[in-house]
Coordinates of C-alpha atoms and ligand atoms in Angstrom, one line a residue:
X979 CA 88.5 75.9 108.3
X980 CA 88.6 79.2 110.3
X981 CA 85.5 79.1 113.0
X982 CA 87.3 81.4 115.0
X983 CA 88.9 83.9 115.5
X984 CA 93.0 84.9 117.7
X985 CA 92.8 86.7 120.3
X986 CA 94.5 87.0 123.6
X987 CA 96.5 83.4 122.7
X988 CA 93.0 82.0 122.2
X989 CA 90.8 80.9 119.7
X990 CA 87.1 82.9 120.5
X991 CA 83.8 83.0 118.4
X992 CA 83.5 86.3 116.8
X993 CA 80.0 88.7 117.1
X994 CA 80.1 90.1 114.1
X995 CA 77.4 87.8 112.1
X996 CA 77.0 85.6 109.5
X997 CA 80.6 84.2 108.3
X998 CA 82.3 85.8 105.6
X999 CA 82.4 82.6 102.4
X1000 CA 86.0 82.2 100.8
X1001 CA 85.7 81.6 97.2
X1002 CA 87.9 80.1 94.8
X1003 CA 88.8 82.3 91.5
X1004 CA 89.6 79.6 89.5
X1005 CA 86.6 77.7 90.3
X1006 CA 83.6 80.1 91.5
X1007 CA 82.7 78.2 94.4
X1008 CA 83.4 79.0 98.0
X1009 CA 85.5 76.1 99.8
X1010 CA 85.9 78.0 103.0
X1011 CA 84.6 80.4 105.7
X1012 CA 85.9 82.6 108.3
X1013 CA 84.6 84.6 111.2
X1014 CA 83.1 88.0 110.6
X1015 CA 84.7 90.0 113.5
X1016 CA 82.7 93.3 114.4
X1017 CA 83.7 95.8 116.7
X1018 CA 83.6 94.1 119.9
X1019 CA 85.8 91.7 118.8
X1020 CA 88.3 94.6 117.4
X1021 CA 88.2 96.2 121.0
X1022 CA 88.7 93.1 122.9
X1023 CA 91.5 92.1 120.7
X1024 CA 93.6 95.8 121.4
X1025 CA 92.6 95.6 124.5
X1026 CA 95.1 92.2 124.9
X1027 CA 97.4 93.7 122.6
X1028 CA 97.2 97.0 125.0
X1029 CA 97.6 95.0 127.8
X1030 CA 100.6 92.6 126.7
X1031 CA 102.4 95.2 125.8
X1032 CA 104.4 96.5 128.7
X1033 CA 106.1 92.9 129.3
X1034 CA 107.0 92.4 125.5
X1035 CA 108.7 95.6 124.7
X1036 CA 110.5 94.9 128.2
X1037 CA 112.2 91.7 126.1
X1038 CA 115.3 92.7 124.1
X1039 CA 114.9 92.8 120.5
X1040 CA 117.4 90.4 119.8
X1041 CA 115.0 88.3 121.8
X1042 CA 112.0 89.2 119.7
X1043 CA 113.6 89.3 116.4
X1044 CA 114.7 85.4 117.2
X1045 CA 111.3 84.9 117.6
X1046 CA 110.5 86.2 114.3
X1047 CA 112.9 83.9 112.8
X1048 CA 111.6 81.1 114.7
X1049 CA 108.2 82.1 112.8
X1050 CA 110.2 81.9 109.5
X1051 CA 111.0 78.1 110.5
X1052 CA 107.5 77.1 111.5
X1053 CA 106.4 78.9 107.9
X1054 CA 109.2 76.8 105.9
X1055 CA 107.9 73.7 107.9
X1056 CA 103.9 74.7 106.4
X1057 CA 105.3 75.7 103.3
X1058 CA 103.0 73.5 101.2
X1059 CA 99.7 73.7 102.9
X1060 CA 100.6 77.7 102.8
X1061 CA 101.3 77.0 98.9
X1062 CA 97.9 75.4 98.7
X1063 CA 95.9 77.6 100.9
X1064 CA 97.2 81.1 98.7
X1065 CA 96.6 79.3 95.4
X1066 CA 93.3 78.5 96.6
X1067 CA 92.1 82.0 97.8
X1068 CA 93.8 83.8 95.7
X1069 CA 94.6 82.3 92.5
X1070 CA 97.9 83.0 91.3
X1071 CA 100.1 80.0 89.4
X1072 CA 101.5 77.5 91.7
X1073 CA 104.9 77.9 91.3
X1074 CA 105.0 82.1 91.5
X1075 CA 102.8 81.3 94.7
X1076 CA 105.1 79.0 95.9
X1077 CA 108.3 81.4 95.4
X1078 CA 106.9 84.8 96.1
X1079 CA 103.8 84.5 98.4
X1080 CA 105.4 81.6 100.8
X1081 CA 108.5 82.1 100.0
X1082 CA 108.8 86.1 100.5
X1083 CA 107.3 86.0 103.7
X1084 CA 109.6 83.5 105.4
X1085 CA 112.2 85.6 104.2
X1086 CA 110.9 88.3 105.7
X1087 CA 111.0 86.9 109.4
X1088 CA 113.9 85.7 108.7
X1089 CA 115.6 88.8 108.2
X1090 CA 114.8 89.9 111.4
X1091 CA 117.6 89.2 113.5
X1092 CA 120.0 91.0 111.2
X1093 CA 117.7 94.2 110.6
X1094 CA 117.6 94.7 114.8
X1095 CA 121.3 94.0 115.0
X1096 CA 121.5 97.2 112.4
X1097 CA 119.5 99.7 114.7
X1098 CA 120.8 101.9 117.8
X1099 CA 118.1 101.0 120.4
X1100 CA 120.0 103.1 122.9
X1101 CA 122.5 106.3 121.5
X1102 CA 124.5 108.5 123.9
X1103 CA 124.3 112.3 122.0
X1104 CA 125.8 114.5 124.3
X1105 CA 124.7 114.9 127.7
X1106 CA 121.4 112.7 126.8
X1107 CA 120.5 108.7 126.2
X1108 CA 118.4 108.7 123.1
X1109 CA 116.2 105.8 123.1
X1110 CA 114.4 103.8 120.4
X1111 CA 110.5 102.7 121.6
X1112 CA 108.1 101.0 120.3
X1113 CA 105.3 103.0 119.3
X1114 CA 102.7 100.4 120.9
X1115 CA 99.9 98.9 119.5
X1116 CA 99.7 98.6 116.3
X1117 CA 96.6 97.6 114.1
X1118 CA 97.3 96.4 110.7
X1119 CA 95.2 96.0 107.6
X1120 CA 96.2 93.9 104.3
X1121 CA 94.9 93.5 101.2
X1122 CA 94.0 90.0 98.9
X1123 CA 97.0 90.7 96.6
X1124 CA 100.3 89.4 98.0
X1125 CA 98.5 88.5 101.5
X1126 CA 101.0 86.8 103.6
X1127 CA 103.6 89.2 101.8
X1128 CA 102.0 91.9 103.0
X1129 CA 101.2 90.6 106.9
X1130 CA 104.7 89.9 106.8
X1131 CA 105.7 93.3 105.9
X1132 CA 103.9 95.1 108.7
X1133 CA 103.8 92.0 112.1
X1134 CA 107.8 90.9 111.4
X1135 CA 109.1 94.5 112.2
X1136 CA 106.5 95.5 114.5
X1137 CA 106.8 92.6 116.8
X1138 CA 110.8 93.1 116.4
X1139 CA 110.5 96.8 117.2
X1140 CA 108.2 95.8 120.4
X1141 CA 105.2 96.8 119.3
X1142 CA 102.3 94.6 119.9
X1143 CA 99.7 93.7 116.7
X1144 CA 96.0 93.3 116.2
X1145 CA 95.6 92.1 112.3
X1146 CA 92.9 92.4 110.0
X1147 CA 93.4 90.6 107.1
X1148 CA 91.6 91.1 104.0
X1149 CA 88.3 89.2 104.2
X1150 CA 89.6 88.0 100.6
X1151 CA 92.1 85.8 100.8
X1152 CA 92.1 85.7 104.7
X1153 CA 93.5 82.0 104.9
X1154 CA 96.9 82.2 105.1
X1155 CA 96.6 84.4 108.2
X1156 CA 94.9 81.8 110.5
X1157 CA 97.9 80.1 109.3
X1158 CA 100.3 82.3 110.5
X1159 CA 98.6 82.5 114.0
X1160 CA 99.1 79.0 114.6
X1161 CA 102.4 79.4 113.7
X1162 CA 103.1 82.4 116.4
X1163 CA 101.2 80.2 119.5
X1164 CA 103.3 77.3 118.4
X1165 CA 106.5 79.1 118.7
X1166 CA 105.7 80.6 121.7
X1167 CA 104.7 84.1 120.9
X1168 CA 103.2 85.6 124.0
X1169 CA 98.9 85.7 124.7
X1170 CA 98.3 89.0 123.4
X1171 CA 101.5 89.9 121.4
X1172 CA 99.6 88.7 118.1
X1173 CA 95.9 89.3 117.5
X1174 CA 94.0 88.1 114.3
X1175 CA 90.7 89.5 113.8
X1176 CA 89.0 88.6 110.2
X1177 CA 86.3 90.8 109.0
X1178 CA 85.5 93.3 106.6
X1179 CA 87.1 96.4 106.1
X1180 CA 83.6 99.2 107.1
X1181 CA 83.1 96.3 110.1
X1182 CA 86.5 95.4 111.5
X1183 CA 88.6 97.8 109.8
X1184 CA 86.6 100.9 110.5
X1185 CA 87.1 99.9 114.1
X1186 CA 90.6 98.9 114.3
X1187 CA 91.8 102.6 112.5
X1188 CA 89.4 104.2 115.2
X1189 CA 90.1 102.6 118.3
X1190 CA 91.4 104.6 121.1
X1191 CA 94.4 102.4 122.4
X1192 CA 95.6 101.9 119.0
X1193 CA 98.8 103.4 118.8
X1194 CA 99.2 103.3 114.6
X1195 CA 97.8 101.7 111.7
X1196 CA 100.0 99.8 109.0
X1197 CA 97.9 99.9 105.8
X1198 CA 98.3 98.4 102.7
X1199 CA 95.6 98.8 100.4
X1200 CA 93.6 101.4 97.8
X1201 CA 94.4 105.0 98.1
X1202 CA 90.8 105.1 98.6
X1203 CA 90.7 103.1 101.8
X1204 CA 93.9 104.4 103.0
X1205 CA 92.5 107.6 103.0
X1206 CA 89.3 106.7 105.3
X1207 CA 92.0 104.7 107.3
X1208 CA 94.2 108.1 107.5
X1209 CA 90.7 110.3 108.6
X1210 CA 89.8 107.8 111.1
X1211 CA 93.1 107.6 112.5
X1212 CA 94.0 111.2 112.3
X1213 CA 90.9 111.9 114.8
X1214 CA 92.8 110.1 117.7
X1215 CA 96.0 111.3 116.5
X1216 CA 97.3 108.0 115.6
X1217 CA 100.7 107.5 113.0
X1218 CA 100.0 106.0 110.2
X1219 CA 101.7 104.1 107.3
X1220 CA 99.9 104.1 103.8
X1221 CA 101.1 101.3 101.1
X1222 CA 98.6 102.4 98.4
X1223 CA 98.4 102.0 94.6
X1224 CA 100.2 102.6 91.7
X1225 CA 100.6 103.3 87.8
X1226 CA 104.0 102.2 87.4
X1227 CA 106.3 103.6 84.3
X1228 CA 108.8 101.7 82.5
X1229 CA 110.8 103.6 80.5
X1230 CA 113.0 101.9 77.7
X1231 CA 115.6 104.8 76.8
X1232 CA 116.8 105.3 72.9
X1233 CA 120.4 103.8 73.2
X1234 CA 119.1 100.2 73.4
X1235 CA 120.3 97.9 70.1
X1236 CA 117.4 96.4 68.2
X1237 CA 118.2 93.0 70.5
X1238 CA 118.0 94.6 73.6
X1239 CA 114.8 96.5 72.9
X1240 CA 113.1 93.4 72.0
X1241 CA 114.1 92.1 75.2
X1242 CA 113.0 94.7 77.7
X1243 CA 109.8 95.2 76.3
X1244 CA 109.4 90.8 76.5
X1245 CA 110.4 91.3 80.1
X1246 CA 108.4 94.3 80.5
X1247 CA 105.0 92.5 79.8
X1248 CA 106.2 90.1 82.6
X1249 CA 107.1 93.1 84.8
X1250 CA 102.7 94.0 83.8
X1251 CA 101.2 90.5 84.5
X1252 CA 103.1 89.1 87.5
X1253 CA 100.2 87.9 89.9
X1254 CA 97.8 88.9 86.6
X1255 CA 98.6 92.3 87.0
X1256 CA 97.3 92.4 90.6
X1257 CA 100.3 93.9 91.9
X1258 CA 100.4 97.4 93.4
X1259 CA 104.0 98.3 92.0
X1260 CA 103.2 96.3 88.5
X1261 CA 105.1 98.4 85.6
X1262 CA 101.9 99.0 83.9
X1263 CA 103.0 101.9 81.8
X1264 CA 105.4 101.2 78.7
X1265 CA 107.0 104.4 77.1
X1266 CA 109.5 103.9 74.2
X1267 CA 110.6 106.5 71.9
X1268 CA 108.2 107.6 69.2
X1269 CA 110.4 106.4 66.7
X1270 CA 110.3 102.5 68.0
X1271 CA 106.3 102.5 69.0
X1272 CA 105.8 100.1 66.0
X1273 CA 107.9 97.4 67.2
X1274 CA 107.0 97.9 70.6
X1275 CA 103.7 97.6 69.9
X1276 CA 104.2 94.3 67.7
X1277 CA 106.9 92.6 70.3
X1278 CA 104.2 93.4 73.2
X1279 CA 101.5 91.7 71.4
X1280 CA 103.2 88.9 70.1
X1281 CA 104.7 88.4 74.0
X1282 CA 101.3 88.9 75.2
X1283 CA 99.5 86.6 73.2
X1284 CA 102.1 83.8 75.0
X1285 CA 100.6 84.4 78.1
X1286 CA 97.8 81.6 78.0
X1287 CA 95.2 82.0 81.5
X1288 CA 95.0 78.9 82.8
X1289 CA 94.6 77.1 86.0
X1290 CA 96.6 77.8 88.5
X1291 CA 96.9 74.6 89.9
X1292 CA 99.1 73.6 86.8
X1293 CA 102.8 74.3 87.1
X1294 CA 103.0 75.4 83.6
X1295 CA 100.7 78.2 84.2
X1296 CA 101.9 81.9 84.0
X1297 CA 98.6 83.8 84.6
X1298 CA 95.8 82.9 86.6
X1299 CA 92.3 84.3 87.0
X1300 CA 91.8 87.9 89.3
X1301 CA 90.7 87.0 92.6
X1302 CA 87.1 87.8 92.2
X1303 CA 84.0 88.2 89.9
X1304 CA 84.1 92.5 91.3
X1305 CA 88.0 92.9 90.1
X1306 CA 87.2 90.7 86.7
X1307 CA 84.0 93.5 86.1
X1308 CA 86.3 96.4 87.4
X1309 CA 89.2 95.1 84.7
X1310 CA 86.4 94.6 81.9
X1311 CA 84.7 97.7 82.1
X1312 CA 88.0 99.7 82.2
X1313 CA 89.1 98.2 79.1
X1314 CA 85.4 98.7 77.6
X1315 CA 85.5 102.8 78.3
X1316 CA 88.6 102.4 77.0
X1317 CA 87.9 100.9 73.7
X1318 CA 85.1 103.4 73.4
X1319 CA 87.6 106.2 74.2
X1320 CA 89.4 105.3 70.5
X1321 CA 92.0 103.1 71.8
X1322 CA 93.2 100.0 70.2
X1323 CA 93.4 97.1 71.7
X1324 CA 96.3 95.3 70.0
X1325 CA 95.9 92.4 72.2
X1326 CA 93.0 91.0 74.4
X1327 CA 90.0 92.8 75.4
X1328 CA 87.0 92.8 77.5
X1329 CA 85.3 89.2 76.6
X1330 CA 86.0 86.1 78.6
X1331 CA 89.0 84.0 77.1
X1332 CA 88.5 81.4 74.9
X1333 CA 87.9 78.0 76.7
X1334 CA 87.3 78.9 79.6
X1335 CA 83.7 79.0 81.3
X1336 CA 84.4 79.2 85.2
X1337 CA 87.2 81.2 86.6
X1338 CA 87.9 84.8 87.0
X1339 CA 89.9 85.2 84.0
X1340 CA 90.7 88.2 81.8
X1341 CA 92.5 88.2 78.4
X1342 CA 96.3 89.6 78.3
X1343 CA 95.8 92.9 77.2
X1344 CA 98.1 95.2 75.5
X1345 CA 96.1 98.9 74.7
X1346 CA 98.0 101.6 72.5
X1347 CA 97.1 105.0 70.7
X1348 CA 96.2 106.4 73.6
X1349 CA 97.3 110.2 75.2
X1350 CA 99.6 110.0 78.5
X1351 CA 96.5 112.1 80.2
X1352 CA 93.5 109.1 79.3
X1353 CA 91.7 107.5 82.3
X1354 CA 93.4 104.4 81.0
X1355 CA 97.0 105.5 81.2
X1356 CA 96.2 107.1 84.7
X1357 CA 94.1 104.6 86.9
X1358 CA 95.1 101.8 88.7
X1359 CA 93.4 98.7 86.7
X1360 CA 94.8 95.9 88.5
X1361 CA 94.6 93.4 85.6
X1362 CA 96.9 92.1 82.9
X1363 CA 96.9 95.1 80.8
X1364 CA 99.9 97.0 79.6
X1365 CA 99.5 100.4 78.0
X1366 CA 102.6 101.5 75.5
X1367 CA 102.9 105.2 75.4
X1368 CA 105.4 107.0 72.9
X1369 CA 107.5 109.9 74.0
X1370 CA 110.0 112.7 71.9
X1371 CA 113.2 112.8 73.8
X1372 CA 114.0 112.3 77.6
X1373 CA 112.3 115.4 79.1
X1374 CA 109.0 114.6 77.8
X1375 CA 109.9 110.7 78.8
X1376 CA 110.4 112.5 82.2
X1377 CA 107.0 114.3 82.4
X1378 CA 105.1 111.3 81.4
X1379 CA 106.4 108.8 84.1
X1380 CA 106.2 111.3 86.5
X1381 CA 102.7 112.8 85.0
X1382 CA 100.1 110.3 87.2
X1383 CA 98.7 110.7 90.9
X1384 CA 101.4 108.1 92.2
X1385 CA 104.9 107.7 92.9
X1386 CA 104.9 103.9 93.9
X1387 CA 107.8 102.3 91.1
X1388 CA 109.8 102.8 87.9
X1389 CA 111.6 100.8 85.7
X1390 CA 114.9 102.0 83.2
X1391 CA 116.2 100.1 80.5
X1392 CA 119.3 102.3 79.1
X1393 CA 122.7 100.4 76.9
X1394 CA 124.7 103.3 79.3
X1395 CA 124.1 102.2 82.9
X1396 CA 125.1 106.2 84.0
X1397 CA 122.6 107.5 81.9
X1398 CA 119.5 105.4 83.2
X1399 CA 120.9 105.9 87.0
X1400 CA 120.8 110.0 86.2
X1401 CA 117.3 109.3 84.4
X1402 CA 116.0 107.2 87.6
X1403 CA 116.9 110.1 90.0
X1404 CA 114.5 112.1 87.8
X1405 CA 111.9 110.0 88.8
X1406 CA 109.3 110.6 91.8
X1407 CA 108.7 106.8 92.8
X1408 CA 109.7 104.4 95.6
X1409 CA 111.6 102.0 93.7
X1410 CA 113.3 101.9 90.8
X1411 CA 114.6 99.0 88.6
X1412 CA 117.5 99.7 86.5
X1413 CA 118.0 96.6 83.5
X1414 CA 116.3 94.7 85.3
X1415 CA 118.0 95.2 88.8
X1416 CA 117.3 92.2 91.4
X1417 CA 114.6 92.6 94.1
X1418 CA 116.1 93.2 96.8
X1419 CA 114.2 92.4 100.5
X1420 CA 116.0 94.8 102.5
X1421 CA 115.8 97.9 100.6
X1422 CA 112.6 100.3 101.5
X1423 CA 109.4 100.1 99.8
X1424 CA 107.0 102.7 99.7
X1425 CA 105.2 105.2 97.2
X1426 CA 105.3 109.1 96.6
X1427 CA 102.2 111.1 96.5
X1428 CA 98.5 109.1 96.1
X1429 CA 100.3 105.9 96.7
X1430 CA 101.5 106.3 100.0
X1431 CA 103.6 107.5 102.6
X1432 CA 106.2 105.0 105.0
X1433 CA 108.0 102.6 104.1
X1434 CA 108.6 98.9 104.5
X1435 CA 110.6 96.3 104.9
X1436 CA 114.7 96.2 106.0
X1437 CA 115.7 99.3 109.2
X1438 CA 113.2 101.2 107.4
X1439 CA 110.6 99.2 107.6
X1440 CA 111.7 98.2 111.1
X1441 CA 111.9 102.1 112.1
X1442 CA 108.8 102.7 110.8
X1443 CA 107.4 101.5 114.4
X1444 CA 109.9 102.8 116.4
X1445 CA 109.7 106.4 118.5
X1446 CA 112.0 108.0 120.3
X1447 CA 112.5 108.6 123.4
X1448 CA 115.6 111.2 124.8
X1449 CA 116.5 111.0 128.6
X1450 CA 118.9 114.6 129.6
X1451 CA 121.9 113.4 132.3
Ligands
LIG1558 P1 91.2 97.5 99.6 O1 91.6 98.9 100.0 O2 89.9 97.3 99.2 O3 91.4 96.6 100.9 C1 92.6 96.6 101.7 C2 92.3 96.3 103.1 O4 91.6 97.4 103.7 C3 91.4 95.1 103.3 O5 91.8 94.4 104.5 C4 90.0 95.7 103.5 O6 89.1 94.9 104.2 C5 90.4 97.0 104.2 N1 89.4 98.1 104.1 C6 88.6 98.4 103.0 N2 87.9 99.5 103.3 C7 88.3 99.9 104.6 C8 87.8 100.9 105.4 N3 86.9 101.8 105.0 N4 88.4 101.0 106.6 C9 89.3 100.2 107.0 N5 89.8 99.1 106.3 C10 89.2 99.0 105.1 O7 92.4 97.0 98.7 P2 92.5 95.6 98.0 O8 91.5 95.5 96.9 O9 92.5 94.5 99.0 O10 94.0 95.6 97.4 C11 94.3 96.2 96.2 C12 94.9 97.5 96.4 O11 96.0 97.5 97.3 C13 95.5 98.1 95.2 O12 95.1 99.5 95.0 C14 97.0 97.9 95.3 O13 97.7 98.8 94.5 C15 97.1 98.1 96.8 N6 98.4 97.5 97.2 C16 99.4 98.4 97.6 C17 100.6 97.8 98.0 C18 101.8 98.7 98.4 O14 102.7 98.2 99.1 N7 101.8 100.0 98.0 C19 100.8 96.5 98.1 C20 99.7 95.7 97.8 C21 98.5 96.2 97.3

């Protein structure tokens, strides 16, 4: 029950207006609130981060990063009202919500400690010191899809790099962030250090990418918002780091046994609907050889079909609704121009699932017979639809993946583990799963071309707010 919103290590009314309602996807009803912050409330909030700046990158990092892990504990200790809250707002099955939305952030702070220990704040290189500072005040803005995830990502190694934070959450699924600023005046983050201001993104955001004492902006979003973000910003001169979106290939080479094809296109529908397809670096493409389309196509379909929406509140629930009624018509009428385009829809479609009358659901969707260059095998979607592609031969397997405006991730399923590593360095994306290589929360993550430039998470995440400093003897 947000009435307010954090800043300077106090709870203030925002000026921004009427409150922004909270609605539930699974439900249709709003169950919650939260400030509409404006552009006062933006300036006074980097003002405080401005002004606590100076003593907090004084700290060591060691200091700050055991801070962040302190975070991690208070998270772990709300793990279940977090669980509730994110289920709530956004909509995703319990149990994922529980392991990946709570569980990915906590891990996240808690990294902390080790990623500092890995960086050289202070290098001798000749006759000079080289010195690794904080970049200063950083303003970061989150989207609704992984939303404590993705605050995570962006306040963990800023505060441990000494940077200070204002953060706008998205006015979606802003929750979990209110959450999260309890947490930091409970452990004893400093007035200032942490700022939230909730809002939407022409109100708050707008102001945050454009203020003058901002020092950078951490975005994760649409390319189309990251772009304003990266105009606004670019007129003060301000760094900026773009998480944007993504058409994601997977690419099942031709050396796979009949067994193992089966199985990576099953786990390649998965790979599609986590979070019900509302994942930026979803593998949302398919490509298998010509020669194998037909049972891709059949094995999709029948794996798709399995994939029941339902409420998300049940534990046997693998895909929820979308978060709101706007993605739900986005989804639909993307799969309508589709179908009137002369693709086939082998599996799902643009009507409302059976059974259910309230929620924001959308029918698993599996399209084929459709050319690499259609709107619907280039454009984000965001929804629970896969699109199998056939190719002739690596090269054009090659051209495909790489063939869209982004460059966020891959996948490779190969029977010769050489062959899909030398395949995977063909590729022009961030990451890259090979046979279904663990996630791994220390390795970059970041997108090529329209989705993005910087990377998070691990030392490069952590450097990604760091500047340098040399000082000649
Ligand atoms: P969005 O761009 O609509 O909103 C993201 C954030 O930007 C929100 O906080 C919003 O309020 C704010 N915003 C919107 N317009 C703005 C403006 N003009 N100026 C400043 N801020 C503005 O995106 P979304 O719908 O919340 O999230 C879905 C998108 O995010 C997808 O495209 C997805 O691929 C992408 N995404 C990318 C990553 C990644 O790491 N690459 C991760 C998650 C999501």
């Amino acid at each position: 029950m947000p009435q307010r919103i954090y800043v300077d290590g106090e709870w203030v009314p925002a000026s921004g207006g009427a409150p922004i309602p909270v609605v539930n996807p699974a439900t249709e009803e709003p169950f919650d609130e939260v400030p509409r912050g404006g552009p006062k409330d933006v300036a006074r909030a980097v003002e405080a981060a401005a002004a606590a700046l100076p003593a907090w990158s004084a700290r060591p990092a060691a200091e700050r990063a055991g801070l962040c892990a302190a975070v991690a504990a208070a998270l772990g200790e709300r793990a279940d009202e977090l669980t509730e809250t994110i289920v709530n707002e956004l909509g995703m099955p319990i149990k994922l919500t529980r392991a990946i939305q709570v569980g990915s952030p906590i891990r996240t702070f808690l990294s902390m400690p080790e990623v500092a220990a890995g960086i050289a704040f202070e290098e001798p290189m000749g006759n000079s010191v080289v010195y690794r500072d904080p970049v200063g005040v950083v303003g970061a803005i989150t989207p609704w899809n992984y939303p404590l995830h993705q605050i995570a990502a962006k306040v963990a190694p800023a505060l441990t790099a000494g940077c200070t934070v204002v953060l706008k959450p998205s006015e979606v699924t802003p929750l979990d962030a209110f959450v999260l600023a309890e947490v930091m005046h409970d452990v004893g983050i400093p007035a200032g250090v942490f700022n939230v201001v909730s809002g939407t993104g022409p109100e708050a955001g707008e102001a945050l990418a454009a203020h003058p004492l901002v020092d950078m902006v951490s975005f994760t979003g649409s390319t189309r918002a990251g772009r304003r973000v990266a105009e606004l910003a670019a007129a003060g001169v301000r760094r900026t780091a773009l998480e944007l979106g993504g058409k994601s290939a997977n690419v099942l080479l031709d050396d796979l046994d009949d067994a193992a094809f089966e199985d990576a296109v099953r786990k390649g529908v998965a790979a599609c609907y986590l979070n019900s397809g509302q994942t930026c670096s979803a593998l949302t493409r398919l490509l298998v050889p010509r020669e194998r389309l037909h049972d891709a196509e059949r094995v999709a379909a029948g794996e798709a079909a399995t994939y029941t929406p339902g409420d998300p509140r049940d534990p046997a629930t693998r895909l929820g609704p979308l978060v709101s009624a706007v993605q739900r018509e986005r989804v639909r009428a993307h799969l309508r121009s589709a179908a009137e385009d002369g693709a086939t829809l082998l599996t799902g479609g643009p009507d409302a699932p059976d059974g259910l009358e309230r929620g924001y659901y959308v029918r698993p969707t599996v399209i084929t017979g459709v050319a690499p260059e259609s709107r619907i095998a280039q454009e984000e979607i965001f929804g629970p639809v896969l699109v199998v592609l056939p190719y002739d031969g690596e090269d054009e397997a090659v051209r495909i993946a790489n063939g869209t405006a982004y460059g966020l991730a891959a996948g490779v399923r190969a029977a010769d583990p050489g062959r899909a590593r030398r395949f995977a360095r063909r590729l022009r994306a961030g990451q890259i799963r090979i046979n279904d290589g663990a996630h791994n929360g220390l390795a970059p993550f970041g997108g090529y071309k329209h989705s993005g430039y910087g990377r998070e998470y691990g030392r490069f995440g952590l450097e990604e707010f760091l500047t340098t400093t040399s000082v000649q003897l």
